[in-house]
């Protein structure tokens, strides 16, 4: 079962590991392995949006809902994402 507060806590804990990008990737992979649970927790998308779910100096969690036909050119965040 996906719970947003636990997901954020797990991501924050992953940041303290020796390889934080890999640890966060594992947390995200576990979460998206149950898409129905994520949908229940975050709600059914009604429109395209970029919603900030959590933000601190070390971590930002976004819920991105992509619209049909929407495109984005390649770009560099200058960080691991």
PDB file of C-alpha atoms in Angstrom, residues 17-81:
ATOM      1  CA  UNK A  17      22.868   6.189   2.007  1.00  0.00           C
ATOM      2  CA  UNK A  18      26.269   5.869   0.320  1.00  0.00           C
ATOM      3  CA  UNK A  19      24.587   5.954  -3.109  1.00  0.00           C
ATOM      4  CA  UNK A  20      21.504   8.151  -2.617  1.00  0.00           C
ATOM      5  CA  UNK A  21      20.479   8.207  -6.289  1.00  0.00           C
ATOM      6  CA  UNK A  22      20.321   4.401  -6.314  1.00  0.00           C
ATOM      7  CA  UNK A  23      18.526   4.226  -2.971  1.00  0.00           C
ATOM      8  CA  UNK A  24      15.899   6.776  -4.046  1.00  0.00           C
ATOM      9  CA  UNK A  25      15.473   4.894  -7.324  1.00  0.00           C
ATOM     10  CA  UNK A  26      14.636   1.750  -5.337  1.00  0.00           C
ATOM     11  CA  UNK A  27      12.077   3.645  -3.233  1.00  0.00           C
ATOM     12  CA  UNK A  28      10.425   5.022  -6.381  1.00  0.00           C
ATOM     13  CA  UNK A  29      10.501   1.609  -8.100  1.00  0.00           C
ATOM     14  CA  UNK A  30       8.700   0.036  -5.132  1.00  0.00           C
ATOM     15  CA  UNK A  31       6.073   2.799  -5.172  1.00  0.00           C
ATOM     16  CA  UNK A  32       5.295   2.596  -8.883  1.00  0.00           C
ATOM     17  CA  UNK A  33       5.120  -1.199  -8.770  1.00  0.00           C
ATOM     18  CA  UNK A  34       1.610  -0.671  -7.331  1.00  0.00           C
ATOM     19  CA  UNK A  35       0.124   2.041  -9.572  1.00  0.00           C
ATOM     20  CA  UNK A  36      -3.425   1.524  -8.281  1.00  0.00           C
ATOM     21  CA  UNK A  37      -2.262   2.229  -4.724  1.00  0.00           C
ATOM     22  CA  UNK A  38      -0.516   5.418  -5.858  1.00  0.00           C
ATOM     23  CA  UNK A  39      -3.700   6.508  -7.659  1.00  0.00           C
ATOM     24  CA  UNK A  40      -5.778   5.896  -4.544  1.00  0.00           C
ATOM     25  CA  UNK A  41      -3.374   7.928  -2.415  1.00  0.00           C
ATOM     26  CA  UNK A  42      -2.909  10.849  -4.816  1.00  0.00           C
ATOM     27  CA  UNK A  43      -6.328  10.814  -6.464  1.00  0.00           C
ATOM     28  CA  UNK A  44      -7.419  10.217 -10.022  1.00  0.00           C
ATOM     29  CA  UNK A  45      -5.887  12.841 -12.341  1.00  0.00           C
ATOM     30  CA  UNK A  46      -8.433  15.250 -13.806  1.00  0.00           C
ATOM     31  CA  UNK A  47      -6.095  17.447 -15.834  1.00  0.00           C
ATOM     32  CA  UNK A  48      -2.451  17.874 -16.719  1.00  0.00           C
ATOM     33  CA  UNK A  49      -0.533  19.410 -13.857  1.00  0.00           C
ATOM     34  CA  UNK A  50       2.722  19.623 -11.981  1.00  0.00           C
ATOM     35  CA  UNK A  51       1.941  19.520  -8.253  1.00  0.00           C
ATOM     36  CA  UNK A  52       4.521  19.839  -5.496  1.00  0.00           C
ATOM     37  CA  UNK A  53       3.875  17.156  -2.877  1.00  0.00           C
ATOM     38  CA  UNK A  54       6.928  17.864  -0.715  1.00  0.00           C
ATOM     39  CA  UNK A  55       9.841  20.282  -0.785  1.00  0.00           C
ATOM     40  CA  UNK A  56      12.874  20.735   1.452  1.00  0.00           C
ATOM     41  CA  UNK A  57      16.452  21.802   0.889  1.00  0.00           C
ATOM     42  CA  UNK A  58      17.394  18.198   0.122  1.00  0.00           C
ATOM     43  CA  UNK A  59      14.343  16.699  -1.570  1.00  0.00           C
ATOM     44  CA  UNK A  60      11.474  17.691  -3.832  1.00  0.00           C
ATOM     45  CA  UNK A  61       8.647  15.292  -4.680  1.00  0.00           C
ATOM     46  CA  UNK A  62       6.402  16.206  -7.609  1.00  0.00           C
ATOM     47  CA  UNK A  63       3.255  14.619  -9.003  1.00  0.00           C
ATOM     48  CA  UNK A  64       3.422  15.110 -12.764  1.00  0.00           C
ATOM     49  CA  UNK A  65       0.306  14.417 -14.840  1.00  0.00           C
ATOM     50  CA  UNK A  66       1.158  14.454 -18.531  1.00  0.00           C
ATOM     51  CA  UNK A  67      -1.507  15.547 -21.026  1.00  0.00           C
ATOM     52  CA  UNK A  68      -2.063  13.659 -24.287  1.00  0.00           C
ATOM     53  CA  UNK A  69       0.124  15.108 -27.018  1.00  0.00           C
ATOM     54  CA  UNK A  70       2.252  17.074 -24.571  1.00  0.00           C
ATOM     55  CA  UNK A  71       5.956  17.213 -25.446  1.00  0.00           C
ATOM     56  CA  UNK A  72       9.069  18.497 -23.765  1.00  0.00           C
ATOM     57  CA  UNK A  73      12.428  19.000 -25.407  1.00  0.00           C
ATOM     58  CA  UNK A  74      15.483  17.268 -23.944  1.00  0.00           C
ATOM     59  CA  UNK A  75      16.989  19.299 -21.128  1.00  0.00           C
ATOM     60  CA  UNK A  76      19.480  19.086 -18.292  1.00  0.00           C
ATOM     61  CA  UNK A  77      18.439  19.490 -14.662  1.00  0.00           C
ATOM     62  CA  UNK A  78      22.114  19.736 -13.661  1.00  0.00           C
ATOM     63  CA  UNK A  79      21.386  17.181 -10.938  1.00  0.00           C
ATOM     64  CA  UNK A  80      20.315  13.579 -10.704  1.00  0.00           C
ATOM     65  CA  UNK A  81      16.577  13.295 -11.011  1.00  0.00           C
TER      66      UNK A  81
END
